[in-house]
Short mmCIF file of C-alpha atoms in Angstrom, two decimals:
data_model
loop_
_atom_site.label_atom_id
_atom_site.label_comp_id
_atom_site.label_asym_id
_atom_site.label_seq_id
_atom_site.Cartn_x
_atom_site.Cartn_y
_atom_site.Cartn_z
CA UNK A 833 -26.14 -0.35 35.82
CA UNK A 834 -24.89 -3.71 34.80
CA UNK A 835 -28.07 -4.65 34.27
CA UNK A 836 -29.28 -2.12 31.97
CA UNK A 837 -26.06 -2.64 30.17
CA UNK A 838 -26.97 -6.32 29.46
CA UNK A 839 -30.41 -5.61 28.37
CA UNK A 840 -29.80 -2.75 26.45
CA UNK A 841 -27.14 -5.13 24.60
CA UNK A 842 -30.18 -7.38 24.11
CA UNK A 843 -32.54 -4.70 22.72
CA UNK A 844 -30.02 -3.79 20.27
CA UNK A 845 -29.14 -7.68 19.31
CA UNK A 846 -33.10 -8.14 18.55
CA UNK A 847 -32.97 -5.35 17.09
CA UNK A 848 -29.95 -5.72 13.97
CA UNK A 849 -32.00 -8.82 13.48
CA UNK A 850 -34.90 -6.16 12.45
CA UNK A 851 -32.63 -4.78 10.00
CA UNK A 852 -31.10 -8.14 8.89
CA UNK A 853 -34.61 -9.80 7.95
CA UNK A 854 -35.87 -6.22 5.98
CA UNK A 855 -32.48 -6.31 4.02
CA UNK A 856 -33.00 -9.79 3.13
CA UNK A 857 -35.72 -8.54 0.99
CA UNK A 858 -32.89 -7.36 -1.09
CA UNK A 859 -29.76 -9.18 -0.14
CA UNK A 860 -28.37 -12.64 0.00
CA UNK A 861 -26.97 -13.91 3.36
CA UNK A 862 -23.42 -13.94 2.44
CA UNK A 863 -23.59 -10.48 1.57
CA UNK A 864 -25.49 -9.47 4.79
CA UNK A 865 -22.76 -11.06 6.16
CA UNK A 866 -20.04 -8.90 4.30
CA UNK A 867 -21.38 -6.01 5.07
CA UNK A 868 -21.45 -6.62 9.23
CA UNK A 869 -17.66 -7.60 8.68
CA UNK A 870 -16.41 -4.73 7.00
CA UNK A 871 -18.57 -2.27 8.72
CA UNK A 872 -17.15 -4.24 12.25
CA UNK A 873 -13.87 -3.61 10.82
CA UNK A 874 -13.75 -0.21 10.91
CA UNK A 875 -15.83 0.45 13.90
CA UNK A 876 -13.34 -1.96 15.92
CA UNK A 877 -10.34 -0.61 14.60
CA UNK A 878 -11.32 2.99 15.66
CA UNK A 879 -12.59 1.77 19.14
CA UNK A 880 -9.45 -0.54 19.97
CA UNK A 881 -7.09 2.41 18.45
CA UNK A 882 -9.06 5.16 20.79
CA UNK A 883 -8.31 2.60 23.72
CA UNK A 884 -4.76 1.92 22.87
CA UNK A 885 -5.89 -2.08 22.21
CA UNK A 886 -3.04 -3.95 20.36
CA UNK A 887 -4.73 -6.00 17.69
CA UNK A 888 -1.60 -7.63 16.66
CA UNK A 889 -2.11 -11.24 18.13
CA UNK A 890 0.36 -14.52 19.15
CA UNK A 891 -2.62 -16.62 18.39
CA UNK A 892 -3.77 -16.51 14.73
CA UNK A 893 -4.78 -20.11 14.71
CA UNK A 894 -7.41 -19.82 17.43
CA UNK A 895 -8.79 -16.75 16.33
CA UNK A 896 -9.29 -18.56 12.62
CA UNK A 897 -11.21 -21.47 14.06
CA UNK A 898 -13.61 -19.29 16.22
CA UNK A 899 -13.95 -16.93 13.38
CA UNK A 900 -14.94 -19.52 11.10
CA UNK A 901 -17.04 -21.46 13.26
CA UNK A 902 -18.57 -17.98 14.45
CA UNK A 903 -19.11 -16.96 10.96
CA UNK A 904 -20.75 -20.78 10.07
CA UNK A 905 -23.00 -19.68 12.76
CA UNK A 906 -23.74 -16.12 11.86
CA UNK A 907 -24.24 -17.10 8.12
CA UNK A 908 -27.16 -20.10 9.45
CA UNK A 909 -28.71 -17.73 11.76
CA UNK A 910 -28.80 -14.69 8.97
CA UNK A 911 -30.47 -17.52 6.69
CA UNK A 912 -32.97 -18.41 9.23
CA UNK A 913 -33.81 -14.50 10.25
CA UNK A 914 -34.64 -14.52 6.61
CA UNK A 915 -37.38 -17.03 5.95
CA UNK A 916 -38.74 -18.15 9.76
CA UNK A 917 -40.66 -15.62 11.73
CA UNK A 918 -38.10 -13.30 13.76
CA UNK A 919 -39.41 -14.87 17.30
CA UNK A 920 -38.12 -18.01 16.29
CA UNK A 921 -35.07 -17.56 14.55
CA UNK A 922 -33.85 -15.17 17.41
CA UNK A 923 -35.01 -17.79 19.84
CA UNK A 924 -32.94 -21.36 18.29
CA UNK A 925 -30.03 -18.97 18.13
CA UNK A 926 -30.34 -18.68 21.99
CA UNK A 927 -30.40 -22.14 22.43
CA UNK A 928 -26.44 -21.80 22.33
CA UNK A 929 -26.10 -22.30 26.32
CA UNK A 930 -28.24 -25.11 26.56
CA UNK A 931 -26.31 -26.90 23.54
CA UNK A 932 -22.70 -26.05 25.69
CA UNK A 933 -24.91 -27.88 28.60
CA UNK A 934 -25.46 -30.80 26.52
CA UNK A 935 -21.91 -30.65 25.22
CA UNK A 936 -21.26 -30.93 29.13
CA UNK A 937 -23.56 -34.34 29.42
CA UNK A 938 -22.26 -35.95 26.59
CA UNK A 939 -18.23 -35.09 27.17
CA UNK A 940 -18.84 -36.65 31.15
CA UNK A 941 -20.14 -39.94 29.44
CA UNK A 942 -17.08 -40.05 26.48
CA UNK A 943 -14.49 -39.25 29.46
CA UNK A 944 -16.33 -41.75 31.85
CA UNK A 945 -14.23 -45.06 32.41
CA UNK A 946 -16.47 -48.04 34.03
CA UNK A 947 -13.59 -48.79 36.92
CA UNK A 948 -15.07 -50.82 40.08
CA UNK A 949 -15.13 -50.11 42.90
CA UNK A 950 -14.02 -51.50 46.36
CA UNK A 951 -17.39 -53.59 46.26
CA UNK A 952 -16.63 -55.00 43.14
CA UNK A 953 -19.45 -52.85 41.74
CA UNK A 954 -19.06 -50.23 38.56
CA UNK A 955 -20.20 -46.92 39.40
CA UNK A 956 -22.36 -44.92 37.24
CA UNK A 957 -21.71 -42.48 34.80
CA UNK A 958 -21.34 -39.15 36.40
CA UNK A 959 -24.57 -37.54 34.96
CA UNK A 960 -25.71 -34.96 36.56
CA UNK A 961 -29.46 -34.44 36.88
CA UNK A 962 -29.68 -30.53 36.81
CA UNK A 963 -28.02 -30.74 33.40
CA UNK A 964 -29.83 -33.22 31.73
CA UNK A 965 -33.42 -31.68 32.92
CA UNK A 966 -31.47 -28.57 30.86
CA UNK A 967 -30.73 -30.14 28.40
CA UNK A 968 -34.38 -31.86 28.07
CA UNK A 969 -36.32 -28.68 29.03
CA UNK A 970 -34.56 -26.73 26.02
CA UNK A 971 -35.38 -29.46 23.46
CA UNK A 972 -38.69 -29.85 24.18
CA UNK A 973 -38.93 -26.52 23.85
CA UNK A 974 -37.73 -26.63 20.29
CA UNK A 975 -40.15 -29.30 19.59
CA UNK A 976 -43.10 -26.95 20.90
CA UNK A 977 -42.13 -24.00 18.51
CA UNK A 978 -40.87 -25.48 15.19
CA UNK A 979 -43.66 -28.45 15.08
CA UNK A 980 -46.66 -25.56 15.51
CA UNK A 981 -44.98 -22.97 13.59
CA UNK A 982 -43.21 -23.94 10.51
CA UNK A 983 -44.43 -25.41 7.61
CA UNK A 984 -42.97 -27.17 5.18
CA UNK A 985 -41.07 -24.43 3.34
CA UNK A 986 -39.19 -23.14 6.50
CA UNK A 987 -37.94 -26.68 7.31
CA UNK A 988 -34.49 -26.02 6.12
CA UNK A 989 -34.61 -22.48 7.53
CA UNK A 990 -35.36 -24.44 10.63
CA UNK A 991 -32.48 -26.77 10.84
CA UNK A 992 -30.35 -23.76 9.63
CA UNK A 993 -31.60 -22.00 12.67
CA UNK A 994 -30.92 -25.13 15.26
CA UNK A 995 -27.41 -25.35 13.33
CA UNK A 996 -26.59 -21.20 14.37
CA UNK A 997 -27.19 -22.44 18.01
CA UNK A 998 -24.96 -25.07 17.97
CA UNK A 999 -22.16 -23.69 16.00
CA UNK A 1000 -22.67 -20.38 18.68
CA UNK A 1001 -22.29 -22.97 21.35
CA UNK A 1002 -18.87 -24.06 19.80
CA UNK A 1003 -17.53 -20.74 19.10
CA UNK A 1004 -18.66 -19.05 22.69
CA UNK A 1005 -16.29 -22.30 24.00
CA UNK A 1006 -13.21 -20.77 22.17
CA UNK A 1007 -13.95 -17.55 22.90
CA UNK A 1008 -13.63 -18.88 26.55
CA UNK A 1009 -10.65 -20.28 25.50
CA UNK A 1010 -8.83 -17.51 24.13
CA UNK A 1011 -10.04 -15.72 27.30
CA UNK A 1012 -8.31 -17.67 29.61
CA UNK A 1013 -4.94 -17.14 27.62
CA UNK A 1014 -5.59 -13.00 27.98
CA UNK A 1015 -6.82 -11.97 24.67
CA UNK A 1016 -8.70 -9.04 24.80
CA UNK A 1017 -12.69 -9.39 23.82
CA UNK A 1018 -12.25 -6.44 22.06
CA UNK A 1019 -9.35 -8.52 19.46
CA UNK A 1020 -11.35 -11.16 19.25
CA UNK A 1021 -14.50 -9.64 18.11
CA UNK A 1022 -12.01 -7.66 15.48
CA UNK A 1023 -10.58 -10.94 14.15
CA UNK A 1024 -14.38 -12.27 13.90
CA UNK A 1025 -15.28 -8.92 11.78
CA UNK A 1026 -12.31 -9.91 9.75
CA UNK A 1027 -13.57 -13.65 9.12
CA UNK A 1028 -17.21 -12.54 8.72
CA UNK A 1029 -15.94 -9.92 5.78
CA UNK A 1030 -13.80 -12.72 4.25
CA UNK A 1031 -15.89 -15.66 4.07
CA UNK A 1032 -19.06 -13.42 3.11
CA UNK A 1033 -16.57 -12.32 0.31
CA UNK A 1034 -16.02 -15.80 -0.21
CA UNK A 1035 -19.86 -16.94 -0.43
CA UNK A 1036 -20.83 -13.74 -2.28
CA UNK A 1037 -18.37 -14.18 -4.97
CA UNK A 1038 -19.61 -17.67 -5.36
CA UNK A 1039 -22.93 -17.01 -5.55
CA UNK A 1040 -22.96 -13.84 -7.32
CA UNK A 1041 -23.89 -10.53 -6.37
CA UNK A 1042 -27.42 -9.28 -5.72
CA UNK A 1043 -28.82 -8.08 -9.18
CA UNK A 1044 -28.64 -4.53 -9.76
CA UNK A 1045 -32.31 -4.69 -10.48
CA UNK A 1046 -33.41 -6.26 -7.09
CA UNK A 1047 -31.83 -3.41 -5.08
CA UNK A 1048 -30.49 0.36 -4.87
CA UNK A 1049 -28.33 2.39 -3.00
CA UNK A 1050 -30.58 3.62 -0.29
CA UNK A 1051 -31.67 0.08 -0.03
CA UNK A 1052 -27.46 -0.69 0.59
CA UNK A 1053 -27.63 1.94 3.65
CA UNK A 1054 -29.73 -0.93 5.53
CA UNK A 1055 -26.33 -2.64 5.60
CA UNK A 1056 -25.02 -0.06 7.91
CA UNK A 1057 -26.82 -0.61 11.04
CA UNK A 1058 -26.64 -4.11 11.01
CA UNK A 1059 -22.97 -3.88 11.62
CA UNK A 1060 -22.98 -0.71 14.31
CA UNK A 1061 -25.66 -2.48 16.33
CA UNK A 1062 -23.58 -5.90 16.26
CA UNK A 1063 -20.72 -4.02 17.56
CA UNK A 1064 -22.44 -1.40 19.95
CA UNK A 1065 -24.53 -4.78 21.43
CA UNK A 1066 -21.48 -6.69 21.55
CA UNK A 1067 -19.65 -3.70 23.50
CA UNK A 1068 -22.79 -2.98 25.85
CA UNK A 1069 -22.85 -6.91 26.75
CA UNK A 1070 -19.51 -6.79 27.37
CA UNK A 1071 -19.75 -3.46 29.80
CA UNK A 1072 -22.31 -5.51 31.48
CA UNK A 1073 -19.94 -8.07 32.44
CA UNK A 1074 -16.93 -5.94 33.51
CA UNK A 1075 -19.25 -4.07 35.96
CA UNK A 1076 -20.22 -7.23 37.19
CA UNK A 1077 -18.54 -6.95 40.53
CA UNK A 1078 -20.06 -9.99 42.45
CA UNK A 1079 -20.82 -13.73 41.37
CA UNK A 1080 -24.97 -12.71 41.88
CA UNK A 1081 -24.29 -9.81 39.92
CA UNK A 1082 -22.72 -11.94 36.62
CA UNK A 1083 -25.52 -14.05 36.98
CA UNK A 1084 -27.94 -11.67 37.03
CA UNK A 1085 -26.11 -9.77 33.75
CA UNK A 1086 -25.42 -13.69 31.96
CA UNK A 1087 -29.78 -14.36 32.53
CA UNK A 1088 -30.57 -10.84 31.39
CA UNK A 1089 -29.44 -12.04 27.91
CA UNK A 1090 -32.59 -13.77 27.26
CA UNK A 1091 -34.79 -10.45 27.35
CA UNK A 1092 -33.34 -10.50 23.89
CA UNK A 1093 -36.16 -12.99 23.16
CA UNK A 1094 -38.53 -11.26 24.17
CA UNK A 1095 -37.75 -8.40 22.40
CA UNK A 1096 -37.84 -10.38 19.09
CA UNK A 1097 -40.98 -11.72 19.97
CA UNK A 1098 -42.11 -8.09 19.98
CA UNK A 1099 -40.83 -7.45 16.93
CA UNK A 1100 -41.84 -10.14 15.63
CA UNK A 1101 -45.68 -9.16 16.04
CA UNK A 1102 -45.96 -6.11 16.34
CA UNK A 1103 -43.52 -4.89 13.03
CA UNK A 1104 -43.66 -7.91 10.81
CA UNK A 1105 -47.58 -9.65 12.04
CA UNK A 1106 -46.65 -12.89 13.02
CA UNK A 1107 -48.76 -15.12 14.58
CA UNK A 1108 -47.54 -17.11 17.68
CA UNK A 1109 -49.58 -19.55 18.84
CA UNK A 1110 -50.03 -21.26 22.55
CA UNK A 1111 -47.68 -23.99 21.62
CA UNK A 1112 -44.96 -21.45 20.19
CA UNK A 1113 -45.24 -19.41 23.39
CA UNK A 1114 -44.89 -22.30 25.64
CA UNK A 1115 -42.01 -23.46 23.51
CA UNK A 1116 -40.27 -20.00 24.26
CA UNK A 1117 -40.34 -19.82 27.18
CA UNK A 1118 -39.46 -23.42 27.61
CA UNK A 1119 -35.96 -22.28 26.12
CA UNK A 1120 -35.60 -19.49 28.11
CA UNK A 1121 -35.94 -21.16 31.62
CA UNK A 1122 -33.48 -23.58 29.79
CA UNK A 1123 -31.18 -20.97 28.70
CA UNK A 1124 -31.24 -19.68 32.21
CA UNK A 1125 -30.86 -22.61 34.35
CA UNK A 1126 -27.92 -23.55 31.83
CA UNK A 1127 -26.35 -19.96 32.06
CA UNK A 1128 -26.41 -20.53 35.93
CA UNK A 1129 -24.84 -23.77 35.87
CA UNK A 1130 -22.19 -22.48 33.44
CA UNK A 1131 -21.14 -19.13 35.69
CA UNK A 1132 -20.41 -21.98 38.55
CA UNK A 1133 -18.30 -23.95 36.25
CA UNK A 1134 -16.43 -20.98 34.52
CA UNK A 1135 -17.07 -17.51 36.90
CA UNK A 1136 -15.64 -15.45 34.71
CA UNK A 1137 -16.60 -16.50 31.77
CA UNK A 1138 -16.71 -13.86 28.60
CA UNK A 1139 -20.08 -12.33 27.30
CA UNK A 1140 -21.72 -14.45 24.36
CA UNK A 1141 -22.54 -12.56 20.86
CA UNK A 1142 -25.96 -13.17 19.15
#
């Protein structure tokens, strides 16, 4: 059951980013952005006040850096959904474990201290290899799909799209953190709703509101979903996890993520006729061997480790 949890989590991630890149036709990004907080709002409030979740929390500060970093993210990867083909914005946004694996690399060489040894030789940085082929495997995979498959106009889309991964990677590492110090996933995804409705406030009012003239209300009701199936993917991923009995088991669940790709890449040709080439394929699934092998090195390092949001 776990499994269908995770993947049904997935479907309904790839999914919202349907919704998201057909209401872009008629909204900005910081309002698609208001709209999934406020709608998150409510739906978490009712779901953590049905399960008798205090939201009250000793930890406001923590909450308002992963909120703001999350909502950095969310913004970028909105953007990107918006003016790249779905397959690929979906796909840099999933690059989130292989940037915490490079975070990995790089924090082992900043922490290493060249002491010698009993020889009178200095050791080598601890690098470890499985990392670092990660790390290399998910970048050239990046390389495969943006070089074939965005032009010129979706460059900044592009880098917008590389930034949601790495700003993902940073928040999932303070979601960890507040984890570890027993806040409940359910508070923390509240206080991101909150920060996502605030700072797409924030943008909206500074960019100005979506002209009367380039939408109407039906056209508003495409808001709606986006923030049920955030929440409802969100909760499903995180079901996944908690019936996760066994370490195989929360492997299996954490890998499963990635048939959120493909389901974007479904999406991507069969509702909106995009073309993926060879190289964009290969690309891909470059990432998502990438994305696994760095999951799997990740549930070693941290077994319990929370569910990520996409």
């Amino acid at each position: 059951m776990q499994a269908l949890w995770m993947v049904l989590g997935a479907f309904l991630f790839a999914t919202m980013g349907v919704v998201v890149k057909i209401a872009s036709a008629w909204f900005n990004s910081g309002e698609l952005v208001l709209g999934r907080g406020l709608i998150g709002i409510v739906f978490l409030w009712l779901l953590a006040r049905n399960r008798g979740v205090s939201l009250a929390t000793q930890y406001p500060g923590m909450h308002a850096w992963r909120s703001t970093i999350g909502v950095i993210s969310l913004g970028a990867w909105f953007y990107a959904i918006a003016h790249m083909p779905l397959a690929t914005a979906v796909t840099l946004n999933y690059m989130s474990s292989v940037w915490i694996a490079a975070f990995l690399v790089g924090g082992a060489l900043l922490a290493w201290v060249p002491v010698p040894g009993r020889d009178g030789r200095v050791a080598r940085p601890p690098l470890q290899a499985p990392l670092v082929l990660t790390v290399l495997a998910g970048f050239a995979g990046v390389v495969l799909m943006l070089k074939p498959s965005v032009d010129a106009s979706q460059g900044f889309a592009g880098l917008l799209g590389l930034l949601s991964g790495v700003t993902a990677a940073f928040a999932y590492m303070q979601v960890v953190a507040l984890s570890r110090i027993g806040e409940p996933e359910l508070r923390t995804v509240f206080y991101f709703a909150v920060g996502s409705a605030v700072a797409g406030g924030i943008a909206t009012a500074a960019t100005g509101f979506s002209g009367a003239g380039s939408w109407t209300w039906p056209h508003a009701l495409w808001l709606l979903p986006i923030g049920l199936l955030a929440a409802l993917g969100q909760l499903c991923m995180t079901r996944a996890y908690a019936t996760a009995k066994t370490q195989s088991g929360t492997l299996l669940v954490a890998n499963l993520q990635y048939s959120g790709i493909i389901f974007a890449a479904f999406y991507s040709v069969v509702v909106f006729n995009d073309h993926i080439d060879g190289a964009g394929w290969g690309g891909m699934t470059l990432i998502i061997v990438s994305g696994i092998a760095a999951t799997v090195l990740r549930q070693r390092a941290v077994p319990k480790a929370p569910a990520e949001e996409h």
